[in-house]
Amino acid sequence: GREGVGEERLWAAVAEALGCARVAVKGEIDTAVMRESHLRIMYPPGAEGWVMVAQNGLKYTFDATKVMFSRGNVGERRRMGLVPVKGETVVDLFCGVGYFTIPLLATADVAFLHACELNPNSVEALRRNLDLNKVADRCKIHHGDNRVTSAALHGIADRVLLGLLPSSEYAWPIAVACLKEGGGVLHVHENVSEADQQAWVMRLEAEIRAAGARLGRRWTVSCGHVERVK
């Protein structure tokens, strides 16, 4: 039990038993727009929360006490590194710490990527990750609400990423506006039950077609691929 044992001594013993330098207690991920972490460093007192994760030959650093990192997306991060984007301009509307931005730049060799992110702690991690993976020269960060920052990105993208869960629907028209006049590819993430998948795809196609029409773009819209991420 913890009775009679000082808090610091307790966590020091845990660290020694596990053979680790730091001990933290996980918290629930914030469901608000910032998706903030509630992880707490318990030992040593005052230790920083910056950690390093290596996946698929790439490195990600972030402050685990301030931002989330979804390990469940590792397969999708690998897949994004294989997407045929060479020579393309890409807009990532919800880039976070660079989950998909980094593999697109470092592995898939996209020509240029515009990374949009609201959370300042995620932006700081993204800057470090771009430098860490030596791809900062082909990325521009747009810090702020993408409903505002995307105004400078209209009509420039071959491909737009909408990696927000549980839904990125509010940003569908934003993504359409970012695509080049001749069209392009959208990667839309959404929490959808298998039973509702077909109906959701049909509604997505209709909404994208309508958003294009409002901009005077008479596009043919079709869903080319559905990937079960997790």
Short mmCIF file of C-alpha atoms in Angstrom, two decimals:
data_model
loop_
_atom_site.label_atom_id
_atom_site.label_comp_id
_atom_site.label_asym_id
_atom_site.label_seq_id
_atom_site.Cartn_x
_atom_site.Cartn_y
_atom_site.Cartn_z
CA GLY A 1 0.00 0.00 0.00
CA ARG A 2 0.94 3.65 -0.26
CA GLU A 3 0.34 4.32 3.47
CA GLY A 4 3.49 5.50 5.16
CA VAL A 5 5.46 5.67 1.93
CA GLY A 6 6.32 9.09 0.54
CA GLU A 7 4.86 9.76 -2.90
CA GLU A 8 8.22 10.47 -4.46
CA ARG A 9 9.81 7.39 -2.90
CA LEU A 10 6.94 5.26 -4.16
CA TRP A 11 7.33 6.38 -7.77
CA ALA A 12 11.11 6.16 -7.51
CA ALA A 13 10.69 2.52 -6.51
CA VAL A 14 8.36 1.94 -9.46
CA ALA A 15 10.92 3.47 -11.83
CA GLU A 16 13.69 1.31 -10.40
CA ALA A 17 11.57 -1.85 -10.63
CA LEU A 18 10.69 -1.13 -14.26
CA GLY A 19 14.19 0.01 -15.18
CA CYS A 20 12.97 3.31 -16.61
CA ALA A 21 13.97 6.96 -16.24
CA ARG A 22 10.46 8.42 -15.98
CA VAL A 23 7.09 7.19 -14.75
CA ALA A 24 3.79 8.69 -15.90
CA VAL A 25 0.11 8.05 -15.27
CA LYS A 26 -2.17 8.11 -18.29
CA GLY A 27 -5.34 10.18 -18.34
CA GLU A 28 -8.36 10.36 -20.60
CA ILE A 29 -7.75 12.06 -23.94
CA ASP A 30 -9.67 15.32 -24.14
CA THR A 31 -12.59 15.10 -26.58
CA ALA A 32 -12.58 18.86 -27.19
CA VAL A 33 -11.19 20.36 -30.39
CA MET A 34 -7.61 20.57 -29.05
CA ARG A 35 -7.47 16.81 -28.23
CA GLU A 36 -5.19 17.57 -25.27
CA SER A 37 -3.47 14.93 -23.17
CA HIS A 38 -3.99 14.60 -19.41
CA LEU A 39 -0.95 12.38 -18.81
CA ARG A 40 0.98 13.26 -15.62
CA ILE A 41 4.69 12.71 -14.98
CA MET A 42 4.97 11.17 -11.50
CA TYR A 43 8.75 10.63 -11.36
CA PRO A 44 11.16 12.31 -11.27
CA PRO A 45 9.50 15.49 -9.96
CA GLY A 46 9.47 18.28 -12.54
CA ALA A 47 10.57 16.06 -15.42
CA GLU A 48 9.62 17.23 -18.90
CA GLY A 49 7.06 15.33 -20.95
CA TRP A 50 8.87 15.26 -24.30
CA VAL A 51 9.22 11.73 -25.68
CA MET A 52 10.38 10.12 -28.93
CA VAL A 53 8.53 7.47 -30.95
CA ALA A 54 10.07 5.64 -33.93
CA GLN A 55 7.68 4.06 -36.45
CA ASN A 56 8.13 2.90 -40.03
CA GLY A 57 11.64 4.34 -40.15
CA LEU A 58 10.42 7.81 -39.09
CA LYS A 59 10.73 9.68 -35.80
CA TYR A 60 8.08 11.64 -33.92
CA THR A 61 8.68 13.75 -30.81
CA PHE A 62 5.98 15.41 -28.73
CA ASP A 63 5.16 16.48 -25.18
CA ALA A 64 3.03 13.60 -23.93
CA THR A 65 1.62 15.77 -21.12
CA LYS A 66 0.13 18.21 -23.63
CA VAL A 67 -0.79 16.40 -26.87
CA MET A 68 -2.02 12.96 -27.84
CA PHE A 69 -0.28 10.46 -30.10
CA SER A 70 -2.45 7.73 -31.61
CA ARG A 71 -0.51 4.46 -31.81
CA GLY A 72 -3.59 2.87 -33.39
CA ASN A 73 -2.91 4.80 -36.60
CA VAL A 74 0.46 3.15 -37.24
CA GLY A 75 -0.86 1.14 -40.20
CA GLU A 76 -2.42 4.22 -41.77
CA ARG A 77 0.80 6.17 -41.29
CA ARG A 78 2.64 3.39 -43.12
CA ARG A 79 0.05 3.44 -45.91
CA MET A 80 0.33 7.20 -46.33
CA GLY A 81 4.03 6.76 -46.96
CA LEU A 82 3.16 4.56 -49.95
CA VAL A 83 0.54 6.83 -51.56
CA PRO A 84 1.59 7.89 -55.10
CA VAL A 85 1.98 11.61 -54.45
CA LYS A 86 5.33 12.39 -56.09
CA GLY A 87 5.15 15.88 -57.55
CA GLU A 88 1.87 16.73 -55.82
CA THR A 89 0.90 19.65 -53.60
CA VAL A 90 -0.95 18.40 -50.50
CA VAL A 91 -2.98 20.17 -47.82
CA ASP A 92 -3.30 18.45 -44.42
CA LEU A 93 -6.17 20.22 -42.66
CA PHE A 94 -5.67 18.48 -39.29
CA CYS A 95 -1.98 17.67 -39.17
CA GLY A 96 -1.45 17.33 -35.41
CA VAL A 97 2.19 16.48 -34.68
CA GLY A 98 2.62 15.25 -38.25
CA TYR A 99 1.00 11.78 -38.19
CA PHE A 100 0.49 11.78 -41.97
CA THR A 101 2.43 14.91 -42.90
CA ILE A 102 5.79 13.30 -42.02
CA PRO A 103 5.37 10.04 -44.02
CA LEU A 104 3.98 11.94 -47.02
CA LEU A 105 7.05 14.17 -47.05
CA ALA A 106 9.76 11.75 -45.94
CA THR A 107 8.66 8.51 -47.59
CA ALA A 108 6.08 9.29 -50.31
CA ASP A 109 8.15 12.29 -51.51
CA VAL A 110 5.32 14.80 -51.98
CA ALA A 111 6.50 18.00 -53.68
CA PHE A 112 5.10 20.39 -51.07
CA LEU A 113 2.74 20.14 -48.13
CA HIS A 114 0.68 22.77 -46.32
CA ALA A 115 0.08 21.69 -42.71
CA CYS A 116 -2.86 23.23 -40.84
CA GLU A 117 -3.11 22.89 -37.05
CA LEU A 118 -4.94 24.72 -34.26
CA ASN A 119 -3.17 23.42 -31.14
CA PRO A 120 0.06 25.39 -30.42
CA ASN A 121 1.58 22.42 -28.58
CA SER A 122 1.02 20.21 -31.64
CA VAL A 123 2.52 22.91 -33.85
CA GLU A 124 5.68 22.99 -31.73
CA ALA A 125 5.96 19.20 -31.99
CA LEU A 126 5.35 19.37 -35.75
CA ARG A 127 8.18 21.89 -36.20
CA ARG A 128 10.54 19.57 -34.34
CA ASN A 129 9.38 16.53 -36.33
CA LEU A 130 9.88 18.28 -39.65
CA ASP A 131 13.46 19.10 -38.62
CA LEU A 132 14.01 15.65 -37.11
CA ASN A 133 13.06 13.95 -40.38
CA LYS A 134 14.83 16.57 -42.53
CA VAL A 135 11.74 17.63 -44.53
CA ALA A 136 11.08 21.16 -43.20
CA ASP A 137 12.06 22.74 -46.52
CA ARG A 138 8.99 21.25 -48.25
CA CYS A 139 6.37 22.13 -45.66
CA LYS A 140 4.63 25.32 -44.58
CA ILE A 141 2.77 25.38 -41.27
CA HIS A 142 -0.50 27.29 -41.04
CA HIS A 143 -1.17 27.75 -37.32
CA GLY A 144 -4.77 28.55 -36.41
CA ASP A 145 -8.36 27.60 -37.20
CA ASN A 146 -8.39 26.00 -40.67
CA ARG A 147 -11.65 27.77 -41.44
CA VAL A 148 -9.50 30.93 -41.48
CA THR A 149 -6.03 29.75 -42.52
CA SER A 150 -7.31 27.71 -45.48
CA ALA A 151 -8.39 30.89 -47.27
CA ALA A 152 -4.80 31.20 -48.53
CA LEU A 153 -4.88 27.64 -49.88
CA HIS A 154 -7.87 27.73 -52.21
CA GLY A 155 -7.33 26.04 -55.55
CA ILE A 156 -3.75 24.84 -54.93
CA ALA A 157 -4.02 21.19 -53.84
CA ASP A 158 -3.86 17.93 -55.72
CA ARG A 159 -4.81 16.14 -52.50
CA VAL A 160 -6.34 17.12 -49.14
CA LEU A 161 -6.25 15.17 -45.86
CA LEU A 162 -9.16 15.33 -43.41
CA GLY A 163 -7.79 13.27 -40.53
CA LEU A 164 -10.15 14.35 -37.75
CA LEU A 165 -12.21 11.97 -35.63
CA PRO A 166 -14.97 11.34 -34.88
CA SER A 167 -15.88 13.49 -37.90
CA SER A 168 -14.30 16.04 -40.22
CA GLU A 169 -17.59 16.88 -41.94
CA TYR A 170 -17.50 20.60 -41.16
CA ALA A 171 -14.29 20.80 -43.19
CA TRP A 172 -15.50 18.98 -46.31
CA PRO A 173 -16.35 22.26 -48.11
CA ILE A 174 -12.99 23.68 -46.99
CA ALA A 175 -11.20 20.70 -48.52
CA VAL A 176 -13.13 21.04 -51.77
CA ALA A 177 -12.16 24.71 -51.99
CA CYS A 178 -8.49 23.79 -51.52
CA LEU A 179 -8.50 21.36 -54.45
CA LYS A 180 -7.42 22.53 -57.86
CA GLU A 181 -10.18 23.52 -60.26
CA GLY A 182 -9.74 20.30 -62.19
CA GLY A 183 -10.28 18.19 -59.06
CA GLY A 184 -8.13 15.93 -56.96
CA VAL A 185 -8.21 13.44 -54.10
CA LEU A 186 -9.67 13.75 -50.60
CA HIS A 187 -8.67 11.44 -47.72
CA VAL A 188 -11.68 11.58 -45.39
CA HIS A 189 -11.50 10.04 -41.90
CA GLU A 190 -14.74 9.28 -40.06
CA ASN A 191 -16.12 7.01 -37.36
CA VAL A 192 -18.65 4.90 -39.27
CA SER A 193 -20.23 1.57 -38.35
CA GLU A 194 -19.89 -1.20 -40.94
CA ALA A 195 -23.67 -1.33 -41.29
CA ASP A 196 -23.76 2.37 -42.24
CA GLN A 197 -20.70 2.39 -44.51
CA GLN A 198 -22.45 2.28 -47.89
CA ALA A 199 -24.97 4.96 -46.95
CA TRP A 200 -22.19 7.17 -45.58
CA VAL A 201 -20.14 6.83 -48.77
CA MET A 202 -23.14 7.82 -50.87
CA ARG A 203 -23.79 10.86 -48.67
CA LEU A 204 -20.10 11.82 -48.79
CA GLU A 205 -20.07 11.71 -52.57
CA ALA A 206 -23.24 13.82 -52.74
CA GLU A 207 -21.90 16.41 -50.29
CA ILE A 208 -18.57 16.75 -52.11
CA ARG A 209 -20.35 17.04 -55.45
CA ALA A 210 -22.63 19.76 -54.04
CA ALA A 211 -19.71 21.65 -52.47
CA GLY A 212 -17.93 21.61 -55.82
CA ALA A 213 -21.04 22.79 -57.64
CA ARG A 214 -21.31 25.78 -55.29
CA LEU A 215 -17.86 26.79 -56.52
CA GLY A 216 -18.86 26.29 -60.15
CA ARG A 217 -16.99 22.98 -60.44
CA ARG A 218 -19.00 20.30 -62.24
CA TRP A 219 -17.07 17.34 -60.95
CA THR A 220 -17.68 13.61 -61.17
CA VAL A 221 -17.24 12.39 -57.60
CA SER A 222 -16.61 8.79 -56.59
CA CYS A 223 -15.17 6.97 -53.60
CA GLY A 224 -12.11 5.13 -54.86
CA HIS A 225 -11.13 3.27 -51.71
CA VAL A 226 -12.33 2.55 -48.16
CA GLU A 227 -9.67 1.70 -45.58
CA ARG A 228 -10.57 0.31 -42.17
CA VAL A 229 -8.04 2.04 -39.90
CA LYS A 230 -9.14 0.76 -36.50
#
